[in-house]
RNA sequence: GGGCGUGUAGCUCAGUUGGUUAGAGCGCCGCCCUGAUAAGGCGGAGGUCGGAGGUUCAAAUCCUCCCACGCCCA
C-alpha cells in the first residue's frame, strides 16, 4: 500500500476534482459510458429525475445556495450509486427585477419614461449582457463544493427555446380558458410611471416610528379631511366621511361603514346640521373642538345604513348613479369589515381604483372602476378641473373647492408611516392596474389532491404552509409591466380590445405575421413588440402585442417543460412526459409559495399531476450572531475561504447535520463570535480525522508487515468475535443509512456516521491494536483476518459515505482499492461509479452488537471508578466484580471477559447475580407502570415505596411482592437505585453494578511500574523519530533502592519490556551512556534514565 | 394583521403514547490513556425546559393566552 502522505484535506480535494475531470467521472455516472463511447448493448439505466431550481446569477453564491447545492448533490449521488441515471442540469433565472434594477443603476435610467427614451432594445441588451456576469464564479464555487451538476447543458430562462415553451405553456392555459384580464391595485411610483413590486416597496426609505419603536415606512404628514355627503332622500342630513387622500375624492363611488358598528344621527346644536357618525369618534372631534355640542337623535347599526344613497361630491362620474334598469349603482352606503373606529368618523370614502380594500368592496358591490389618471398620477380630462395636475399637488385645490362648497367638516394633518419610492423618495400611489390572471381558484381541490402525493421533508411544510396556501389559492397575477422578461404572447386588435389571439409558438407568429419561417430568432420585447398583423375577426383592425411580460415565477414554474423545449423538440417530447413528476427537488423555505407553488400549479393545470414526488425544504442560514449574513457587518466567513481552510467535505457534513435540512433556521458558527467558520474545523475533527486515523493505522502496520489486500480480502469470513462484531455493526450502519436516504432525512446521516466512527476507533481498533503488532515475522491467521476486516470495513465506509463526503471517500477508495490494483470493471476507477453497499443480512448479528454495547457499558463504569480512585490504567488491579440481575449482561461480560480485563487492566473478572453487600439498594415507584393502574393513589403509594426497608426491596427484587396501601406491588412496579456502600470501590447504572478490588501486592505494583516504564520508553522512541518497526538496544538507569529497580530484577517483566519496545538488549544500570538517544524521566517521583540505540538490522 | 414554524446547559441540538435523576456533542475545568491519531477516554461545573394560567395522581410533553425570533402572505 502507498506510504502515508502529509494530511492536507483541501489539497486532497483539489486533486480529486482533477481526477474526476481526467476520468470524466461525472459524465460516466450519468451516461454509463465515456463521452463518445458506444452506448453498448445493455439496457439503459432507469432515471432518477431531479429538477434544479434556478438561482438569479446577479449575485454571488452564499451559504443558502451552498446548503441547497449540497442537498441537491447528496441525494442524487446516492441514487446514482444505486444504478440510476440522474440528470442534473443547472438552471439560471435570467429575467426579472433584480437584473433590471442593476441595469437601471448602471445606465442611470430610472422608470418607464427614461427606459423607453433610451429604448427597450438598448435596455434589454444591457440586461442580457449583465445577467450572467457571475456565472464563472458560481461554477467555481459549485464545483469546489463537490456538487456534480451540468453547467454546459444548463438551461437559461432567456433562451429562445425556453421562452417558446413558456409561450406554449401559456397558450395551453389560454385554451383552457384560464387566462383573463383583470385589475389589481398596486403601488405606483408616479415619477417613474411604473408599478413597483413588493421587493421594491420594501426597499423604500425606512424610519423608526416613535410610537411603536419599530422600523417601518418613512413617516409623512398627509391631509386628514372630513367631508359631508348629503343623503339624497333626506336633504339636510349628511354622512360624515373621512379620508387622507383628497385626490381620490373625485373618484369617490361609495361610502363604507362597518356592519356591526353602531352609528348615531346627531344634530349639531350651533348649526342645526344633521349628521351620521360613529359616536365615540364624534367625541374625539368634540374634544379637539372641531365640532360643537350635539344632540343625539337616533342610533343604527352600519348594516342598517347600507344602501342609503347620497349626492356625488363632484359631477364627474354622475353617470354611474343608476344602472340602466334604474337601480342604484354608485354613490351609496356599503358595508365593509375592514372599517375601523380607530380614527376618522367610522365612515370611509371609497374609490375602488385607489385602494386594495376599496377595490375589493367595489368588486363585491359591482361598482365601476374609475381611474381618471395615468401611471404618472396625472389627472386626465375626465376630471377637467384638475386635468394635468399631479395627484398629491391636486390635494390642495380639491380641499379648497370642498371648503368653498361648504362640504368640509374638518381639516387636519395625519402623521403615519407610508411607503415611498426607493428611487425618487416621493409617496407611492395605490391604483388599479390592468393585469393578466390565471384562474387558480377553481383548481384548489385538484391542487390539494396532487399535494397528497408529495413527500415533504419536513412534513409540516406540505400539510401546513403549502397545503393551507393551496386551500385558499387565489388567481395568479402573472403579468408585469416590465421590459426584460418573456413577453406575454397576446396580440390584441387596436379596433376591438375583445379581439385577441394567443400565440403558442414562433412558427405560429411567423405564419400570422407573414414572416419567413426561421426569421424570428429571439422572443424578447425588442424582437416581437413591433410585429403586427391584420385581425382575422375585425375588418381593418391591426393586431399588436400587449406590453406586459411574464412574472418570472411563471418561467421558473415552466422549467420542467421549457428546459427541454417541450413540446417542440421531438427528441425530448416523450422524455419530458415520462419524467413528470420529478423524483426529487430541494429549495429553501422561501420557495414554498414561489417555485414549489408555481411548479405545482402548472403541472396540475397542464398534466393533472404533481411536479415532484419528494422535496427537501431547507431553512435559512443566519450568521453566527443570529443576524442575517451581512457583507457590511462581516459577520460570516467567505465560503471559498472556509472550503480552502477546512475542506468542502467538512462544510457539506456540517451543513446537512442540523434541523436546517428540515426547514428550520440555522446559525452558521460554533458560537456567536465564530465568524471564521471554526465550526467547520470541528466537523473535520469529528467526521474526517477519525476515518483518516483508522486508515493511517491500517497502512502503518500493513506496510510494516508487508500485508497486501487481495480480492478475497473483501469476502472472507473472519473467526474472531471482534471482527464479526465490527462487520455486523457496519452492515447495520449501511442499513440505517439506506433508511435515512430513502426517507430523505439527511440530518441523521452524519450523526449515524459519528456513532459508527466511535465504535470503529474506540473499540474495534483500540481493542484490536495488539493483533496487528506481532512482529513482521509472525504471520498467523488472526493477524491476517484482522487486516482483512479492517480493510473491508474501511472500503465499505468509503462507499457508503461517498454521497456525503465525496472527496475524502474518493481519496480513501483510490488509496485502498485503485492503488493496489483491486479496482474491478470499467467503472472501477471511482467510488462514485460503484454501487452503494447492499445490506448483507448474513453478516448482521444484532445480539452480538447488543452484547458488545453491554461490555462497553461495563468498561465505562469501571473506568469511571479508576478515575474516581485516581488509579491509572497502567496499574494492574487484581479483580473486577460485575453484578447484574440481567442474564444478558452477565452473558456479555463472560463472553468478553478477556477484552474487558485487558481494557481495564485487571487480572480477573467475577460475574455475579446478586449485588447484596456491594451496594445499598433503594427504590422509587415506577410512575409509568403504576400511574395508569393507581391514578389518584399514585402519590401515597410512591411515598410508601420510598420507606421500604432494603431487605424488603431485595425480597421483591428476587421475585417477591409487597402490598402497600392495599396495592400489590412487584419488582416491575419499582425502579431500583443502587449506591456504592461506603468503603467499596463500586458504582451502578442501568442495573449493572461494578466493583473494583484495589488491593495490590508487590507483584502487581512492580508490573504497574514496568508498564509506566514501557510508556516512557515508547515516548522516547517516538521522540527520537524511530520507525515503529525499528529494533533497539535499551539501557535503563535507576537507583538500586527504588521499587522500579526491584521490578527490573524480574525476568518476566524484563521480557515484557523487551517485547513491547522491540528491545533486543536490555541493560540495567550499565554505567556509561553511549546510546544515540537518551532521556531523563520519572515514575512515582523516582528519577530514571533511558538510553536507546537502533539495533543493526538482522 | 394572518398562516406555518421555532424557543430545553455558554453554543448547536435530542427528548418516545404525559411518568419523577431532562440527555448528547462542542466549549470550559480537572484527571487519565496513547508507537494509528490534527487524537482518544473518564469526570466536573453548567437548566426557573421563553412566560403566565389550566387539564392531570403526574406536564419540557396536552390546552389557552402572552412574549421573542424566523419565513411567507397582507
mmCIF file of N, CA and C in Angstrom, chain A residues 226-280:
data_model
loop_
_atom_site.group_PDB
_atom_site.id
_atom_site.type_symbol
_atom_site.label_atom_id
_atom_site.label_comp_id
_atom_site.label_asym_id
_atom_site.label_seq_id
_atom_site.Cartn_x
_atom_site.Cartn_y
_atom_site.Cartn_z
ATOM 1 N N UNK A 226 -62.392 65.605 6.745
ATOM 2 C CA UNK A 226 -63.711 65.025 6.990
ATOM 3 C C UNK A 226 -64.712 65.753 6.104
ATOM 4 N N UNK A 227 -65.413 64.973 5.309
ATOM 5 C CA UNK A 227 -66.231 65.549 4.245
ATOM 6 C C UNK A 227 -67.693 65.192 4.482
ATOM 7 N N UNK A 228 -68.592 66.130 4.155
ATOM 8 C CA UNK A 228 -70.012 65.810 4.326
ATOM 9 C C UNK A 228 -70.640 65.421 2.991
ATOM 10 N N UNK A 229 -71.337 64.275 3.025
ATOM 11 C CA UNK A 229 -72.071 63.787 1.854
ATOM 12 C C UNK A 229 -73.552 63.863 2.197
ATOM 13 N N UNK A 230 -74.290 64.500 1.342
ATOM 14 C CA UNK A 230 -75.716 64.721 1.660
ATOM 15 C C UNK A 230 -76.558 63.543 1.184
ATOM 16 N N UNK A 231 -77.446 63.092 2.070
ATOM 17 C CA UNK A 231 -78.343 61.995 1.692
ATOM 18 C C UNK A 231 -79.359 62.494 0.681
ATOM 19 N N UNK A 232 -79.567 61.725 -0.373
ATOM 20 C CA UNK A 232 -80.472 62.185 -1.435
ATOM 21 C C UNK A 232 -81.920 62.187 -0.981
ATOM 22 N N UNK A 233 -82.265 61.178 -0.167
ATOM 23 C CA UNK A 233 -83.658 61.078 0.251
ATOM 24 C C UNK A 233 -83.955 61.894 1.496
ATOM 25 N N UNK A 234 -82.927 62.539 2.018
ATOM 26 C CA UNK A 234 -83.122 63.258 3.272
ATOM 27 C C UNK A 234 -82.286 64.526 3.239
ATOM 28 N N UNK A 235 -82.598 65.446 2.361
ATOM 29 C CA UNK A 235 -81.767 66.641 2.221
ATOM 30 C C UNK A 235 -81.581 67.305 3.579
ATOM 31 N N UNK A 236 -80.354 67.794 3.826
ATOM 32 C CA UNK A 236 -80.056 68.401 5.113
ATOM 33 C C UNK A 236 -79.457 67.434 6.100
ATOM 34 N N UNK A 237 -79.465 66.150 5.764
ATOM 35 C CA UNK A 237 -78.800 65.159 6.607
ATOM 36 C C UNK A 237 -77.568 64.664 5.858
ATOM 37 N N UNK A 238 -76.462 64.592 6.610
ATOM 38 C CA UNK A 238 -75.194 64.278 5.966
ATOM 39 C C UNK A 238 -74.541 63.033 6.559
ATOM 40 N N UNK A 239 -73.726 62.399 5.725
ATOM 41 C CA UNK A 239 -72.811 61.364 6.204
ATOM 42 C C UNK A 239 -71.447 62.031 6.293
ATOM 43 N N UNK A 240 -70.834 61.906 7.460
ATOM 44 C CA UNK A 240 -69.505 62.493 7.592
ATOM 45 C C UNK A 240 -68.467 61.404 7.326
ATOM 46 N N UNK A 241 -67.728 61.590 6.280
ATOM 47 C CA UNK A 241 -66.757 60.551 5.903
ATOM 48 C C UNK A 241 -65.337 61.106 5.977
ATOM 49 N N UNK A 242 -64.420 60.191 6.159
ATOM 50 C CA UNK A 242 -63.026 60.587 6.431
ATOM 51 C C UNK A 242 -62.085 60.031 5.370
ATOM 52 N N UNK A 243 -61.064 60.815 5.027
ATOM 53 C CA UNK A 243 -60.038 60.296 4.112
ATOM 54 C C UNK A 243 -58.740 61.059 4.320
ATOM 55 N N UNK A 244 -57.630 60.399 3.957
ATOM 56 C CA UNK A 244 -56.322 61.066 3.961
ATOM 57 C C UNK A 244 -55.809 61.277 2.544
ATOM 58 N N UNK A 245 -56.627 60.946 1.572
ATOM 59 C CA UNK A 245 -56.211 61.101 0.178
ATOM 60 C C UNK A 245 -57.257 61.905 -0.589
ATOM 61 N N UNK A 246 -57.238 63.218 -0.375
ATOM 62 C CA UNK A 246 -58.249 64.049 -1.064
ATOM 63 C C UNK A 246 -58.259 63.837 -2.577
ATOM 64 N N UNK A 247 -57.073 63.522 -3.132
ATOM 65 C CA UNK A 247 -57.004 63.371 -4.598
ATOM 66 C C UNK A 247 -57.832 62.207 -5.122
ATOM 67 N N UNK A 248 -58.260 61.315 -4.209
ATOM 68 C CA UNK A 248 -59.108 60.213 -4.675
ATOM 69 C C UNK A 248 -60.593 60.576 -4.595
ATOM 70 N N UNK A 249 -60.903 61.748 -3.999
ATOM 71 C CA UNK A 249 -62.330 62.086 -3.831
ATOM 72 C C UNK A 249 -63.079 62.275 -5.151
ATOM 73 N N UNK A 250 -62.430 62.818 -6.181
ATOM 74 C CA UNK A 250 -63.167 62.905 -7.462
ATOM 75 C C UNK A 250 -63.595 61.542 -7.968
ATOM 76 N N UNK A 251 -62.912 60.480 -7.504
ATOM 77 C CA UNK A 251 -63.247 59.130 -7.953
ATOM 78 C C UNK A 251 -64.109 58.407 -6.938
ATOM 79 N N UNK A 252 -64.641 59.170 -5.962
ATOM 80 C CA UNK A 252 -65.489 58.528 -4.950
ATOM 81 C C UNK A 252 -66.723 57.910 -5.585
ATOM 82 N N UNK A 253 -66.993 56.648 -5.162
ATOM 83 C CA UNK A 253 -68.174 55.984 -5.697
ATOM 84 C C UNK A 253 -69.042 55.384 -4.606
ATOM 85 N N UNK A 254 -68.531 55.385 -3.363
ATOM 86 C CA UNK A 254 -69.333 54.802 -2.287
ATOM 87 C C UNK A 254 -68.775 55.256 -0.952
ATOM 88 N N UNK A 255 -69.544 55.000 0.109
ATOM 89 C CA UNK A 255 -69.070 55.214 1.468
ATOM 90 C C UNK A 255 -69.246 53.900 2.213
ATOM 91 N N UNK A 256 -68.218 53.547 2.994
ATOM 92 C CA UNK A 256 -68.262 52.245 3.669
ATOM 93 C C UNK A 256 -68.459 52.420 5.158
ATOM 94 N N UNK A 257 -69.318 51.564 5.722
ATOM 95 C CA UNK A 257 -69.498 51.509 7.172
ATOM 96 C C UNK A 257 -69.272 50.068 7.606
ATOM 97 N N UNK A 258 -68.921 49.917 8.891
ATOM 98 C CA UNK A 258 -68.775 48.552 9.396
ATOM 99 C C UNK A 258 -70.162 48.022 9.740
ATOM 100 N N UNK A 259 -70.492 46.821 9.324
ATOM 101 C CA UNK A 259 -71.872 46.341 9.522
ATOM 102 C C UNK A 259 -72.274 46.257 10.987
ATOM 103 N N UNK A 260 -71.310 45.992 11.878
ATOM 104 C CA UNK A 260 -71.674 45.787 13.283
ATOM 105 C C UNK A 260 -71.495 47.021 14.152
ATOM 106 N N UNK A 261 -70.880 48.029 13.606
ATOM 107 C CA UNK A 261 -70.666 49.237 14.398
ATOM 108 C C UNK A 261 -71.973 50.045 14.446
ATOM 109 N N UNK A 262 -72.233 50.614 15.617
ATOM 110 C CA UNK A 262 -73.457 51.417 15.768
ATOM 111 C C UNK A 262 -73.123 52.882 15.475
ATOM 112 N N UNK A 263 -73.910 53.492 14.638
ATOM 113 C CA UNK A 263 -73.700 54.892 14.256
ATOM 114 C C UNK A 263 -74.825 55.740 14.845
ATOM 115 N N UNK A 264 -74.512 56.986 15.045
ATOM 116 C CA UNK A 264 -75.518 57.887 15.628
ATOM 117 C C UNK A 264 -75.838 59.014 14.644
ATOM 118 N N UNK A 265 -77.099 59.387 14.658
ATOM 119 C CA UNK A 265 -77.501 60.578 13.907
ATOM 120 C C UNK A 265 -77.647 61.701 14.927
ATOM 121 N N UNK A 266 -76.901 62.770 14.693
ATOM 122 C CA UNK A 266 -76.899 63.854 15.694
ATOM 123 C C UNK A 266 -77.278 65.185 15.053
ATOM 124 N N UNK A 267 -77.746 66.082 15.896
ATOM 125 C CA UNK A 267 -77.962 67.472 15.449
ATOM 126 C C UNK A 267 -76.883 68.327 16.091
ATOM 127 N N UNK A 268 -76.158 69.045 15.264
ATOM 128 C CA UNK A 268 -75.169 69.982 15.808
ATOM 129 C C UNK A 268 -75.930 71.208 16.251
ATOM 130 N N UNK A 269 -75.842 71.468 17.550
ATOM 131 C CA UNK A 269 -76.705 72.490 18.136
ATOM 132 C C UNK A 269 -76.484 73.840 17.473
ATOM 133 N N UNK A 270 -75.245 74.200 17.310
ATOM 134 C CA UNK A 270 -74.901 75.531 16.825
ATOM 135 C C UNK A 270 -75.417 75.786 15.410
ATOM 136 N N UNK A 271 -75.259 74.753 14.518
ATOM 137 C CA UNK A 271 -75.584 74.961 13.100
ATOM 138 C C UNK A 271 -76.895 74.325 12.691
ATOM 139 N N UNK A 272 -77.345 73.384 13.498
ATOM 140 C CA UNK A 272 -78.571 72.692 13.138
ATOM 141 C C UNK A 272 -78.353 71.575 12.134
ATOM 142 N N UNK A 273 -77.099 71.342 11.767
ATOM 143 C CA UNK A 273 -76.811 70.290 10.792
ATOM 144 C C UNK A 273 -77.130 68.925 11.375
ATOM 145 N N UNK A 274 -77.665 68.035 10.515
ATOM 146 C CA UNK A 274 -77.913 66.648 10.908
ATOM 147 C C UNK A 274 -76.838 65.776 10.280
ATOM 148 N N UNK A 275 -76.213 64.906 11.094
ATOM 149 C CA UNK A 275 -75.103 64.118 10.547
ATOM 150 C C UNK A 275 -75.032 62.739 11.170
ATOM 151 N N UNK A 276 -74.556 61.772 10.339
ATOM 152 C CA UNK A 276 -74.286 60.409 10.828
ATOM 153 C C UNK A 276 -72.787 60.273 11.102
ATOM 154 N N UNK A 277 -72.491 59.674 12.247
ATOM 155 C CA UNK A 277 -71.086 59.445 12.607
ATOM 156 C C UNK A 277 -71.053 58.405 13.721
ATOM 157 N N UNK A 278 -69.914 57.762 13.882
ATOM 158 C CA UNK A 278 -69.765 56.819 14.994
ATOM 159 C C UNK A 278 -69.612 57.655 16.262
ATOM 160 N N UNK A 279 -70.406 57.413 17.314
ATOM 161 C CA UNK A 279 -70.456 58.343 18.443
ATOM 162 C C UNK A 279 -69.127 58.488 19.186
ATOM 163 N N UNK A 280 -68.362 57.414 19.321
ATOM 164 C CA UNK A 280 -67.079 57.512 20.014
ATOM 165 C C UNK A 280 -66.141 58.465 19.293
#
